[in-house]
CSV table of C-alpha atoms in Angstrom, one decimal:
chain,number,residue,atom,x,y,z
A,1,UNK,CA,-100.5,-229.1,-98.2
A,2,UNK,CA,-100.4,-225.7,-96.8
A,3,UNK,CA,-100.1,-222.3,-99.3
A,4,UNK,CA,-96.8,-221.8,-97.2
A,5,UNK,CA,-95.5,-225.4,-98.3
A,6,UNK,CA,-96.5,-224.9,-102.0
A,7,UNK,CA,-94.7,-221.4,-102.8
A,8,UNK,CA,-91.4,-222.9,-100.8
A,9,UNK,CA,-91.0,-226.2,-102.4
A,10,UNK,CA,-89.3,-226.7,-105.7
A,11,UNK,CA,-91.3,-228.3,-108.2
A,12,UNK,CA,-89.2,-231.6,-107.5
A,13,UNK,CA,-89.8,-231.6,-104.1
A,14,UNK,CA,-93.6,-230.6,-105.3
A,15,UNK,CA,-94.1,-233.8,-107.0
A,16,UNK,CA,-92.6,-236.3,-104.7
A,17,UNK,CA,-94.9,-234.4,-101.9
A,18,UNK,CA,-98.3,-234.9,-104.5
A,19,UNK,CA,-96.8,-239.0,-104.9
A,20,UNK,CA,-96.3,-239.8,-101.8
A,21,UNK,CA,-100.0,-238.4,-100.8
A,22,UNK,CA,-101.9,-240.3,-103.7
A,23,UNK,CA,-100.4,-243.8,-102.7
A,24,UNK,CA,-101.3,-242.8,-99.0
A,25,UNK,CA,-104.7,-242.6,-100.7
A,26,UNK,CA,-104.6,-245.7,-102.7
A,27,UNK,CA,-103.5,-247.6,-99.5
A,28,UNK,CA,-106.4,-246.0,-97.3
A,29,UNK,CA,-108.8,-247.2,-100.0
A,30,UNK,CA,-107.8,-250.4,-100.2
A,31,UNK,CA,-107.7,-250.6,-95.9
A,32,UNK,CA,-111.3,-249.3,-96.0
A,33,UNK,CA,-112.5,-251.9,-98.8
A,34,UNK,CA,-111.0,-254.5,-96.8
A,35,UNK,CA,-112.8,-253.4,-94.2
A,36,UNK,CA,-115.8,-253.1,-95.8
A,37,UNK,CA,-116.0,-256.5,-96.2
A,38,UNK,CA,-115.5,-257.0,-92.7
A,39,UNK,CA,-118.5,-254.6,-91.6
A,40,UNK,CA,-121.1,-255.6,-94.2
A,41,UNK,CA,-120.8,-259.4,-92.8
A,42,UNK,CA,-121.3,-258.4,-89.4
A,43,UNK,CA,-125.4,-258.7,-88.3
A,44,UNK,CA,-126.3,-254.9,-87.2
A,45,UNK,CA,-128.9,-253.4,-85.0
A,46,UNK,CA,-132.2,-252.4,-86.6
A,47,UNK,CA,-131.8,-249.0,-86.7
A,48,UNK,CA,-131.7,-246.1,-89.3
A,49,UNK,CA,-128.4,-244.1,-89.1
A,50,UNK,CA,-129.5,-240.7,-91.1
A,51,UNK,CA,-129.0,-237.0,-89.5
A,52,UNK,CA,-132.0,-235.3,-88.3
A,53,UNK,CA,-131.7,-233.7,-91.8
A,54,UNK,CA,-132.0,-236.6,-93.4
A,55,UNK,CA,-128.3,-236.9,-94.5
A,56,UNK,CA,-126.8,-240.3,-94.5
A,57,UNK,CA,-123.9,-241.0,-91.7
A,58,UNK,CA,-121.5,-243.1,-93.1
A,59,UNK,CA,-120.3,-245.7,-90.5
A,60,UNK,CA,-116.4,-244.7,-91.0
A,61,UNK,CA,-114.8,-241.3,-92.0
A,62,UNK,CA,-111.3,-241.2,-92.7
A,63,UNK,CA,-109.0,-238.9,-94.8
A,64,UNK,CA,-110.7,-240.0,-97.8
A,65,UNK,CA,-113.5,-238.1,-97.2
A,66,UNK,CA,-112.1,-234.9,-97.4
A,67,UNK,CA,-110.1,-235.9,-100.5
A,68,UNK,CA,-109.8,-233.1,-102.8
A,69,UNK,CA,-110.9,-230.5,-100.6
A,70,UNK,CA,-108.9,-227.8,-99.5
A,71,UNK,CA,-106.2,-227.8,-97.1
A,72,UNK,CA,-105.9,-226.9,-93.4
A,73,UNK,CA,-105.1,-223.0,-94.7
A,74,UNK,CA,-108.0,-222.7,-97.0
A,75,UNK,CA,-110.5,-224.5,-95.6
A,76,UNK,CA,-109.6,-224.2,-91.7
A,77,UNK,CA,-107.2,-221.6,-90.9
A,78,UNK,CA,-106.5,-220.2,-87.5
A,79,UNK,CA,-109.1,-219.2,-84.6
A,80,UNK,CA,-109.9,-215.5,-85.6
A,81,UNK,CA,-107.8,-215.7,-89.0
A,82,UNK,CA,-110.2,-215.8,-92.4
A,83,UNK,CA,-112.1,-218.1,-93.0
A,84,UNK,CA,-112.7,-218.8,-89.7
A,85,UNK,CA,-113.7,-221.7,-89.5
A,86,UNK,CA,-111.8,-222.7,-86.2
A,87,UNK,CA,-113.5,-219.6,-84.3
A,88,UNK,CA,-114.1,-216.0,-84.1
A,89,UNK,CA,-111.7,-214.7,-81.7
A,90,UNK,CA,-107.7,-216.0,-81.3
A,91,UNK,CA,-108.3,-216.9,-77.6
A,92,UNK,CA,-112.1,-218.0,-77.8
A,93,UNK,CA,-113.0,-218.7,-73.8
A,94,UNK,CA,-109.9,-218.6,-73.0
A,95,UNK,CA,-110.3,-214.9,-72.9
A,96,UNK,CA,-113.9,-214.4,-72.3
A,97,UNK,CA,-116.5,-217.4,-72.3
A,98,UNK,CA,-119.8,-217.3,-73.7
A,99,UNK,CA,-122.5,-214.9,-72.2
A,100,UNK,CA,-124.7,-217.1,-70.5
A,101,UNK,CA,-127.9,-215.4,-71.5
A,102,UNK,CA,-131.6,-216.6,-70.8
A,103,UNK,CA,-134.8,-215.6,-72.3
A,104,UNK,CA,-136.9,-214.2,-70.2
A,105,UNK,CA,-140.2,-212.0,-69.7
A,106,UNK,CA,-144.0,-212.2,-68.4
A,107,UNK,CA,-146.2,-210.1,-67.1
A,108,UNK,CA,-145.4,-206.7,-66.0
A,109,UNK,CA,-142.7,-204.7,-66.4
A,110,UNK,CA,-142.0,-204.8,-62.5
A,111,UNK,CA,-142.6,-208.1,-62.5
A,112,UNK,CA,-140.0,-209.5,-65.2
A,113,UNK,CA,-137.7,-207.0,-63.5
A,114,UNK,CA,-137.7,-209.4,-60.3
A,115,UNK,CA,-136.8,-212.3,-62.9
A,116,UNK,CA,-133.8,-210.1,-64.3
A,117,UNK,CA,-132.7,-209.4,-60.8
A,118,UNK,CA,-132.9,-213.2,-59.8
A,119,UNK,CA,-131.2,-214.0,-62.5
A,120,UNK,CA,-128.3,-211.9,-62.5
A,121,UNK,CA,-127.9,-212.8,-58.6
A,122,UNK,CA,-127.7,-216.6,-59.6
A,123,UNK,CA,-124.5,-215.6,-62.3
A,124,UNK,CA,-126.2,-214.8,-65.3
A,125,UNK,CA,-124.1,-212.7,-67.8
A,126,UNK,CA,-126.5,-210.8,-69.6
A,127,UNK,CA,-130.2,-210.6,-70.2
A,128,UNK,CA,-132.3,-211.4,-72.7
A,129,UNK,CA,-136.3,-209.8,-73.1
A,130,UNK,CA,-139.0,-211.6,-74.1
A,131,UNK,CA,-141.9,-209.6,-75.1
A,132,UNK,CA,-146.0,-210.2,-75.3
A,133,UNK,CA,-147.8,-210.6,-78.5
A,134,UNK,CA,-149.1,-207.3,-77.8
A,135,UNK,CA,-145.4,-205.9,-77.7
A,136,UNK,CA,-144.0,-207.8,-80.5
A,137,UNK,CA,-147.3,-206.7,-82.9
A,138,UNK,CA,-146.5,-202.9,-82.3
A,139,UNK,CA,-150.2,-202.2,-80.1
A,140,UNK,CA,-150.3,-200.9,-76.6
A,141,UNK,CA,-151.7,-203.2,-73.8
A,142,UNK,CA,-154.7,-201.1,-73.7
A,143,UNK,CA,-155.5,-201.5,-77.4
A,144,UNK,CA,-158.5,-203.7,-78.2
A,145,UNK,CA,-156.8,-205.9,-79.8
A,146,UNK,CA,-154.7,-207.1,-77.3
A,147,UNK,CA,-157.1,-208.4,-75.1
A,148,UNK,CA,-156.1,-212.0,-73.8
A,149,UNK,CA,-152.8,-211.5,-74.5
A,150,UNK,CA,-150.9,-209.0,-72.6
A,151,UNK,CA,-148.2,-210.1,-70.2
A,152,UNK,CA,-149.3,-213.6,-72.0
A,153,UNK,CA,-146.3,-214.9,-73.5
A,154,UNK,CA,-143.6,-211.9,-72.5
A,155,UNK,CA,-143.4,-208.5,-70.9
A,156,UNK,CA,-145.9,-205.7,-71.7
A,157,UNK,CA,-143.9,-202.8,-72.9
A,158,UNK,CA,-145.9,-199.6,-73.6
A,159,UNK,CA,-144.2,-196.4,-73.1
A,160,UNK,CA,-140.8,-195.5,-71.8
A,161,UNK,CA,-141.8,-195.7,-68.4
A,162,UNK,CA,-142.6,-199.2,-69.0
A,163,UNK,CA,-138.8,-199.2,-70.2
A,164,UNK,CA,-137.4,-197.6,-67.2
A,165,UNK,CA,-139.3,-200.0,-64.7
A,166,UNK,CA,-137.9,-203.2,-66.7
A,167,UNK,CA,-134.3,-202.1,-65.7
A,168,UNK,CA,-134.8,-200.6,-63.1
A,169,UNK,CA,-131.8,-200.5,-60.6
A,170,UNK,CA,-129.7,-202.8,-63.7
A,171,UNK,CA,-127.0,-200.7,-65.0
A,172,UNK,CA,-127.2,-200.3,-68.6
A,173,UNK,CA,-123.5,-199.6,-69.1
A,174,UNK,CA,-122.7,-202.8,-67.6
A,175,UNK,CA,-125.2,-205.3,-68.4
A,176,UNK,CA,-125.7,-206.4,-72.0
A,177,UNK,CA,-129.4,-206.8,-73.2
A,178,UNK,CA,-130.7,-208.8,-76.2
A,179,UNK,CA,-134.6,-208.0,-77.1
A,180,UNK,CA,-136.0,-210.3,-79.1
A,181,UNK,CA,-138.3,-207.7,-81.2
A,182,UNK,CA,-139.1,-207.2,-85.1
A,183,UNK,CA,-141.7,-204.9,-86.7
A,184,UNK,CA,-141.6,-202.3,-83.8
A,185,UNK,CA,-138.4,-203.0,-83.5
A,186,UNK,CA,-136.8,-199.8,-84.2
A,187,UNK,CA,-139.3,-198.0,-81.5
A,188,UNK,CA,-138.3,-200.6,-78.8
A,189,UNK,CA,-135.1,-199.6,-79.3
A,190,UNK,CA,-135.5,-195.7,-79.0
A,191,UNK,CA,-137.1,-196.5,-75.5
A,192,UNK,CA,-134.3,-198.8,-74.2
A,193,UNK,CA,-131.6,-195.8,-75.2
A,194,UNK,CA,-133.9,-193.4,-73.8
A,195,UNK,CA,-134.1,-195.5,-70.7
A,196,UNK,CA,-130.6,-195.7,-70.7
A,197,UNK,CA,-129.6,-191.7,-71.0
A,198,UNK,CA,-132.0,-191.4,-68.0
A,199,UNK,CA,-129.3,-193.5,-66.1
A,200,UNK,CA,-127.3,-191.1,-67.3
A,201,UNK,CA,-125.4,-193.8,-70.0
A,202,UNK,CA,-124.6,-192.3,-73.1
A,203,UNK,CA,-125.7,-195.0,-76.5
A,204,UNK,CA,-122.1,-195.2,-76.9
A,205,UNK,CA,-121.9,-197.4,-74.0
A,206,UNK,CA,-124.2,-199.9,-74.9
A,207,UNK,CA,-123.9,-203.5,-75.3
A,208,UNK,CA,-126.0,-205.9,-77.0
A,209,UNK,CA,-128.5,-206.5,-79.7
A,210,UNK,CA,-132.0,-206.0,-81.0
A,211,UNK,CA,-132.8,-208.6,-83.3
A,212,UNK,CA,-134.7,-206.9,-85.5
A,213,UNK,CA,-134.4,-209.4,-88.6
A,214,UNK,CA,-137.9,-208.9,-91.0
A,215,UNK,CA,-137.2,-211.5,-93.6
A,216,UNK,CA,-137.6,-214.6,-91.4
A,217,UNK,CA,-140.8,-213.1,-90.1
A,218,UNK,CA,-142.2,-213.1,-93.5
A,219,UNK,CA,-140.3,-216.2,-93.9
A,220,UNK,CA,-141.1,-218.4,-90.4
A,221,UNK,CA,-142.5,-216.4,-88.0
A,222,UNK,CA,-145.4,-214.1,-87.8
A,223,UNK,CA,-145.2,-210.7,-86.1
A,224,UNK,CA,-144.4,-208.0,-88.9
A,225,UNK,CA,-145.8,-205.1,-88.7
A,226,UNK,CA,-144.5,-202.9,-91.8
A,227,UNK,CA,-144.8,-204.1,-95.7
A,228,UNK,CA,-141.5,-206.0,-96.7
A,229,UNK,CA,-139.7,-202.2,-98.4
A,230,UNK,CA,-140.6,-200.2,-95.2
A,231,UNK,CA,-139.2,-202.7,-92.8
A,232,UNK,CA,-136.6,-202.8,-94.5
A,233,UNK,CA,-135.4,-199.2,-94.3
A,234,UNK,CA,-136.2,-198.8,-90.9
A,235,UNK,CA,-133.8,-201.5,-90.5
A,236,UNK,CA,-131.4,-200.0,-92.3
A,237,UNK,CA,-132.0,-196.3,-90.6
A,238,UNK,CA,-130.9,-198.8,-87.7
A,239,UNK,CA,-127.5,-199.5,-89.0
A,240,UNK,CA,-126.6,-195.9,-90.0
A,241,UNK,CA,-128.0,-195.0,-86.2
A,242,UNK,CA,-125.9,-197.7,-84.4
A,243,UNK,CA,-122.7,-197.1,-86.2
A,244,UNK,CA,-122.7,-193.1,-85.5
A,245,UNK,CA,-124.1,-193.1,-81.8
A,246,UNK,CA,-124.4,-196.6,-80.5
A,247,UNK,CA,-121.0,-198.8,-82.1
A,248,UNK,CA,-120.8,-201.3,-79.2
A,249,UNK,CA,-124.6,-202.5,-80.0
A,250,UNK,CA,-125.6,-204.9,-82.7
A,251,UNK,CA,-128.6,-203.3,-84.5
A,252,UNK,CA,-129.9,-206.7,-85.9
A,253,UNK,CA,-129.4,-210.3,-84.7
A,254,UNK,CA,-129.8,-212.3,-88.2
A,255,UNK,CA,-132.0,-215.6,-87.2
A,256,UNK,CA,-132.1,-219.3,-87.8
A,257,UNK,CA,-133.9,-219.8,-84.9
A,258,UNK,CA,-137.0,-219.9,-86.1
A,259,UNK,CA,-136.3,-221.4,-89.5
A,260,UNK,CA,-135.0,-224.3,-88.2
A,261,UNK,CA,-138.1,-224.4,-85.6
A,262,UNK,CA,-140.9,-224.5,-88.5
A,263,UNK,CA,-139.1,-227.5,-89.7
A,264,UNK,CA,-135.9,-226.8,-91.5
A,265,UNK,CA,-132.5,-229.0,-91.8
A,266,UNK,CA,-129.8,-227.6,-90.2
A,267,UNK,CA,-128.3,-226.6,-93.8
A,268,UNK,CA,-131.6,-225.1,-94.9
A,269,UNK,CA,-131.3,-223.2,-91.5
A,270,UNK,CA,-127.9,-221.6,-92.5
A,271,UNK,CA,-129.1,-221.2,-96.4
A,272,UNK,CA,-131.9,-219.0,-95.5
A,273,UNK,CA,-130.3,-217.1,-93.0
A,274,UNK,CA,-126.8,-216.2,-94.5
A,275,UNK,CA,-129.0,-215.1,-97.9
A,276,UNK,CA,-131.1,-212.7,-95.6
A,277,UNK,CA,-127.9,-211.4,-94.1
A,278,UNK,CA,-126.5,-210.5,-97.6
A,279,UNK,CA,-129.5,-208.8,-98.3
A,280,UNK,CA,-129.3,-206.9,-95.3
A,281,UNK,CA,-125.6,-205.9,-96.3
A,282,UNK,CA,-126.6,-204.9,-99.8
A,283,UNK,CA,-129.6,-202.7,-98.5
A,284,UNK,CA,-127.1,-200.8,-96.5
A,285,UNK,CA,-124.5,-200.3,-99.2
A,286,UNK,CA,-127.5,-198.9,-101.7
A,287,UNK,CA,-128.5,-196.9,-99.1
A,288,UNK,CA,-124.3,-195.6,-99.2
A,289,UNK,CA,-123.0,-197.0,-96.1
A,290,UNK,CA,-119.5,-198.1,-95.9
A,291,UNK,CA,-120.1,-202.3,-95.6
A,292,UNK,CA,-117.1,-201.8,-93.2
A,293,UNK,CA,-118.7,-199.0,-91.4
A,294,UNK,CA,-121.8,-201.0,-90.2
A,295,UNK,CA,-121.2,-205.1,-91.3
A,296,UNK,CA,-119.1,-205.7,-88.0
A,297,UNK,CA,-122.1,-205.1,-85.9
A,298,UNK,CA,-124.5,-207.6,-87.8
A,299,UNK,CA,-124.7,-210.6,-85.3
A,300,UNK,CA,-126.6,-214.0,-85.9
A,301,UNK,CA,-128.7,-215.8,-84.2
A,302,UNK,CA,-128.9,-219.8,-84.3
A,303,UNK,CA,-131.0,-222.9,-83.3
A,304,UNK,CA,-129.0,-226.0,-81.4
A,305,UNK,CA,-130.8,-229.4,-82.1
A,306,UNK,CA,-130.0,-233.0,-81.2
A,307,UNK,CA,-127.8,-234.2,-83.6
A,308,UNK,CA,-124.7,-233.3,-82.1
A,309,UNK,CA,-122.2,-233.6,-84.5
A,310,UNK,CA,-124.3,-231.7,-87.3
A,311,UNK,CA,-124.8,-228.6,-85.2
A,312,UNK,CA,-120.8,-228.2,-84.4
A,313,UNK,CA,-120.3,-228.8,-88.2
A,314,UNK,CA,-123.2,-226.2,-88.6
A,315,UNK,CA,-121.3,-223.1,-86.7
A,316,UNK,CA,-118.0,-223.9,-88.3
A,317,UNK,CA,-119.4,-224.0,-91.6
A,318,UNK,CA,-121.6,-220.6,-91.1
A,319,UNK,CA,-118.6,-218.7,-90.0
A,320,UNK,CA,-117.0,-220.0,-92.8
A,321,UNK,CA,-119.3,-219.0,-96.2
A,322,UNK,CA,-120.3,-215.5,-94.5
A,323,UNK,CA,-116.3,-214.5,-94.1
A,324,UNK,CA,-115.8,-216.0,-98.0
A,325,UNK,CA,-119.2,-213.7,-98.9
A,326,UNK,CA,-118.5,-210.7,-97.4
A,327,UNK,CA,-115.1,-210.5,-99.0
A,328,UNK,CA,-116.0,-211.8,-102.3
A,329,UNK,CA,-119.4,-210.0,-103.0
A,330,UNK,CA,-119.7,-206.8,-101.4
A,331,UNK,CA,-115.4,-206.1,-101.6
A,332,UNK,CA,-114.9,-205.9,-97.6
A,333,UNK,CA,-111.3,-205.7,-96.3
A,334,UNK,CA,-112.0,-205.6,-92.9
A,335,UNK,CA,-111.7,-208.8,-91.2
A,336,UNK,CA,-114.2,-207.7,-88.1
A,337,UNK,CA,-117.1,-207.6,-90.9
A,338,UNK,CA,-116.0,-211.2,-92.1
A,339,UNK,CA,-116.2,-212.5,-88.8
A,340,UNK,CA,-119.7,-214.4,-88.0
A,341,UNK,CA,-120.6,-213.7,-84.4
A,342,UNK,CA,-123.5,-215.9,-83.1
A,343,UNK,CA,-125.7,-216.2,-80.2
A,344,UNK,CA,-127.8,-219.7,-79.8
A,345,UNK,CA,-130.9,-221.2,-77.9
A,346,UNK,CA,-131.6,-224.9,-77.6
A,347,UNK,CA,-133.7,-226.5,-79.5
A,348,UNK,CA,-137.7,-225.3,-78.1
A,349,UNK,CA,-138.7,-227.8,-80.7
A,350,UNK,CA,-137.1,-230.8,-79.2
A,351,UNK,CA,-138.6,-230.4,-75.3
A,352,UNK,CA,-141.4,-232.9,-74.5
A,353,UNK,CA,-144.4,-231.9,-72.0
A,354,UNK,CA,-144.2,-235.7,-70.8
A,355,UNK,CA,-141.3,-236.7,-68.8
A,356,UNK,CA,-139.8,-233.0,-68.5
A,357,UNK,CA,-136.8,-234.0,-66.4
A,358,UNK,CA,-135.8,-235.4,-69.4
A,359,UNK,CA,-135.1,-231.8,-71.2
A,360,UNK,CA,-132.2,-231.2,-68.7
A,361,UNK,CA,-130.2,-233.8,-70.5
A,362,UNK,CA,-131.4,-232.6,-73.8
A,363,UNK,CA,-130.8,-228.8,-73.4
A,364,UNK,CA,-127.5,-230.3,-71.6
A,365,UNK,CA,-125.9,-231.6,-74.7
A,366,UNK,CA,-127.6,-229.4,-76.8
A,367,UNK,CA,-125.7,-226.5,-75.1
A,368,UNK,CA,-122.4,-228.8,-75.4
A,369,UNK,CA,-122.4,-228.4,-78.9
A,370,UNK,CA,-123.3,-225.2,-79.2
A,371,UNK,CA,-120.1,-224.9,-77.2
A,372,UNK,CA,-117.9,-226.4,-79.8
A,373,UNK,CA,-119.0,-224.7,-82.4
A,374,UNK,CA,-117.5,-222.0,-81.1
A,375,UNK,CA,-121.2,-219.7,-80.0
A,376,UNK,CA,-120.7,-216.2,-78.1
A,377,UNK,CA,-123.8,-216.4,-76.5
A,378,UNK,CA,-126.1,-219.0,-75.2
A,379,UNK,CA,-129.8,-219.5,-73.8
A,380,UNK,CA,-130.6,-223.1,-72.3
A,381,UNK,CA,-134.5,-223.6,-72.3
A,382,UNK,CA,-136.2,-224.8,-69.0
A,383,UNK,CA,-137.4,-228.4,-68.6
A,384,UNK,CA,-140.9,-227.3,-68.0
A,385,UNK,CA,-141.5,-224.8,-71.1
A,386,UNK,CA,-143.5,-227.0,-72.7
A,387,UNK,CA,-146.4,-226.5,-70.0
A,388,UNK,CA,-146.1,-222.9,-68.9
A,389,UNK,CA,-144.1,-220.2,-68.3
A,390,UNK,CA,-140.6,-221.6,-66.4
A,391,UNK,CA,-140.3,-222.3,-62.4
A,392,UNK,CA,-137.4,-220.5,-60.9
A,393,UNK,CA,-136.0,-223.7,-59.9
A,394,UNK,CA,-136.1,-225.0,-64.0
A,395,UNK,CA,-134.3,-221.5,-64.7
A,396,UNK,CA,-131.7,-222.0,-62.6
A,397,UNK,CA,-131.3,-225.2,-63.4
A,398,UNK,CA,-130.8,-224.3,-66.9
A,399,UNK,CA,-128.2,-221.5,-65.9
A,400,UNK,CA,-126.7,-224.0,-63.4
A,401,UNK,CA,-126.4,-226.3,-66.9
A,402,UNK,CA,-124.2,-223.5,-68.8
A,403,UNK,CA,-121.9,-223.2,-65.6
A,404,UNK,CA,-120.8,-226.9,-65.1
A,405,UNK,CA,-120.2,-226.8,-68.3
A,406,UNK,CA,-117.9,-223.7,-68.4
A,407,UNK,CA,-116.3,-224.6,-65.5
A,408,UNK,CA,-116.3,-228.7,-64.8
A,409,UNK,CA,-115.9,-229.9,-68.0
A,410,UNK,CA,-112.5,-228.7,-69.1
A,411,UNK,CA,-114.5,-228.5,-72.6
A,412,UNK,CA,-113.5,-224.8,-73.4
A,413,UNK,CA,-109.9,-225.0,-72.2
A,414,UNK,CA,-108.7,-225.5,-75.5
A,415,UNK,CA,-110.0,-224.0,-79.2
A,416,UNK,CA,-112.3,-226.2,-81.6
A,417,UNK,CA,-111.1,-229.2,-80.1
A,418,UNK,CA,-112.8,-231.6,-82.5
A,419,UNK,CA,-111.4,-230.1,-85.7
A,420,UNK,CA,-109.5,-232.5,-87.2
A,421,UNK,CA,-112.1,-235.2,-86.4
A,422,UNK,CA,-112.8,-236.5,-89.9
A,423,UNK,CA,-116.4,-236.6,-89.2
A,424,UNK,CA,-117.1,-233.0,-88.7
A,425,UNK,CA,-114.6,-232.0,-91.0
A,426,UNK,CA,-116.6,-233.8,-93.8
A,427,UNK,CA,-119.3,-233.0,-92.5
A,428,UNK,CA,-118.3,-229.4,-92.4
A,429,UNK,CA,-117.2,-229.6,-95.8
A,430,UNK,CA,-120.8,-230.8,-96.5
A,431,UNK,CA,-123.1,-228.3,-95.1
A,432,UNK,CA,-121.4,-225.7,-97.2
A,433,UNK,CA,-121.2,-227.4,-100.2
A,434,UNK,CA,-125.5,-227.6,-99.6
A,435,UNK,CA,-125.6,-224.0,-98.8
């Protein structure tokens, strides 16, 4: 029953309406006992029927398993209404679709700028650098340490010139970049605006987002740079920064990524990550910044595994506890820092070196359901990452994957289509209820 529907009916009315709904109950109980009976005296597969978390699937869901919960208005609401669940924007893709978004760096400067250029000629939407250890540990490529590993496993980014050459002839005002980058993050950043202004593109117009989240390199990963309090301000100096000068850029991109890649379930993934994210909002408000001033450009950043049905029910239920935390803890009252925007990456995790064709149809459905849980951005892994850097016929197979999709499918033509399904509704209900 809907808040609407409660303040208007009498209390008559009221308790006809709450009647009627238990004997539905009572009768759905007794139709699911019967057929119960029916299903435990039918011989079955051998096969296990758990999530990839470990969470028991039940064979049947039905109204009963969201007995008790909240009702649509609560728990569901409308796409880009509090909580929601249903989506972050009232249109979704029927607006705007996802940014289709791949990872990409190696080598030099000039030569990743070949990549971006390929890329964005084959109908990529926005680009995404990937840096060398070198890069990501804050040491210059000529630095003893970094022998072995420069251009390695990313771009080598030294100096501002190295900046300038990795977007060279892109325009900055136009174009959104993500960098995945951490400890140095902060000094990354100062060279991509300073690349930028010698464009001539002022911060202002800048789009996208430096991820920049410290506590899941402590917590996962492994390139920090900075003791846990310094980071932390620097991150923070980030916010203040971005809000002033640079409001169109998101100064952090919060990450499950790589929590759910050392081996967490998909509700660990989202308890670890939303927790960081609070602590990110309550650093800035000790520092003295409005939460409203800077909390609408903190962006997330999530993993998309096999289990289908569990990573929808993952988004849905993300979107959900961060709106109900934001308003209830730190006392926000505007809805744009309530609402969770997300990019996500299929699962690295999940790609086998043997057989590698068979990671197109992996990534494929992996990027499905990243698609109905309602993502703003979206990286599709190549089938061949698991032996070396990826072919430009794997990359463009995996862009080619996020276009059929977005336009042969039909499967963003409408909002959250599978709400309603009492599968991921319960199992929405249940991910946040672990969280």
């Amino acid at each position: 029953m809907s808040i609407m529907e409660k303040d208007t009916a009498k209390p008559g009315e009221l308790a006809a309406r709450i009647a009627r709904k238990e004997e539905e109950l009572r009768a759905l109980q007794a139709q699911l006992a019967e057929w119960r009976e029916k299903y435990e005296a039918t011989p079955m597969r051998e096969a296990n029927f758990p999530t990839r978390s470990g969470e028991e699937v039940e064979p049947l869901y039905t109204p009963a398993h969201r007995a008790g919960s909240e009702g649509y208005a609560e728990a569901l609401g409308m796409p880009g209404e509090f909580p929601f669940t249903r989506g972050p924007y009232a249109t979704m893709y029927r607006t705007r679709l996802w940014t289709m978004r791949q990872f990409a760096g190696f080598a030099t400067a000039e030569e990743t700028n070949e990549r971006y250029h390929y890329l964005l000629n084959h109908g990529q939407t926005g680009l995404s650098v990937a840096f060398d250890f070198p890069t990501l540990m804050g040491f210059d490529s000529d630095h003893p340490r970094s022998l072995g590993e420069v251009g390695v496993c990313g771009v080598a980014i030294s100096s501002l010139a190295d900046m300038e050459t990795l977007f060279d002839g892109i325009p900055l005002d136009r174009v959104s970049v993500s960098m995945t980058i951490n400890g140095p993050a902060i000094i990354l950043f100062a060279f991509y605006v300073a690349a930028a202004e010698r464009q001539g593109i002022s911060p202002d117009k800048l789009r996208g987002t430096v991820q920049n989240d410290i506590l899941k390199e402590y917590q996962a990963q492994h390139a920090w740079v900075f003791p846990p309090e310094p980071a932390l301000r620097c991150i923070v100096d980030m916010f203040e920064w971005c809000s002033e000068n640079a409001p169109k850029y998101n100064p952090i991109s919060i990450s499950g990524y790589h929590i759910r890649e050392a081996g967490s379930t998909a509700a660990e993934e989202l308890a670890f990550t939303l927790r960081n994210g609070l602590e990110y909002v309550a650093r800035g408000v000790e520092r003295g910044l409005d939460v409203d001033g800077f909390a609408p450009r903190l962006s997330f950043f999530f993993d998309v595994h096999n289990e289908f049905f569990e990573e929808i029910a993952k988004f849905r239920a993300a979107r959900r506890i961060w709106a109900r935390e934001l308003r209830k803890r730190f006392g926000s009252t505007n809805p744009e820092s309530w609402r969770l925007r997300t990019h996500a990456q299929t699962a690295g995790v999940s790609l086998t070196a043997q057989q590698p064709e068979n990671n197109i149809v992996r990534v494929a459905y992996q990027a499905m359901a990243a698609v109905l849980g309602g993502t703003q951005s979206l990286h599709t892994n190549s089938m061949d990452e698991t032996l070396a850097l990826p072919t430009e016929k794997a990359v463009r197979i995996a862009l080619r994957t996020q276009q059929i999709l977005a336009h042969e499918t039909g499967v963003p033509n409408t909002i959250d289509p599978l709400a309603g399904s009492y599968f991921v509704e319960a199992m929405t209900d249940r991910i946040e209820a672990q969280v």
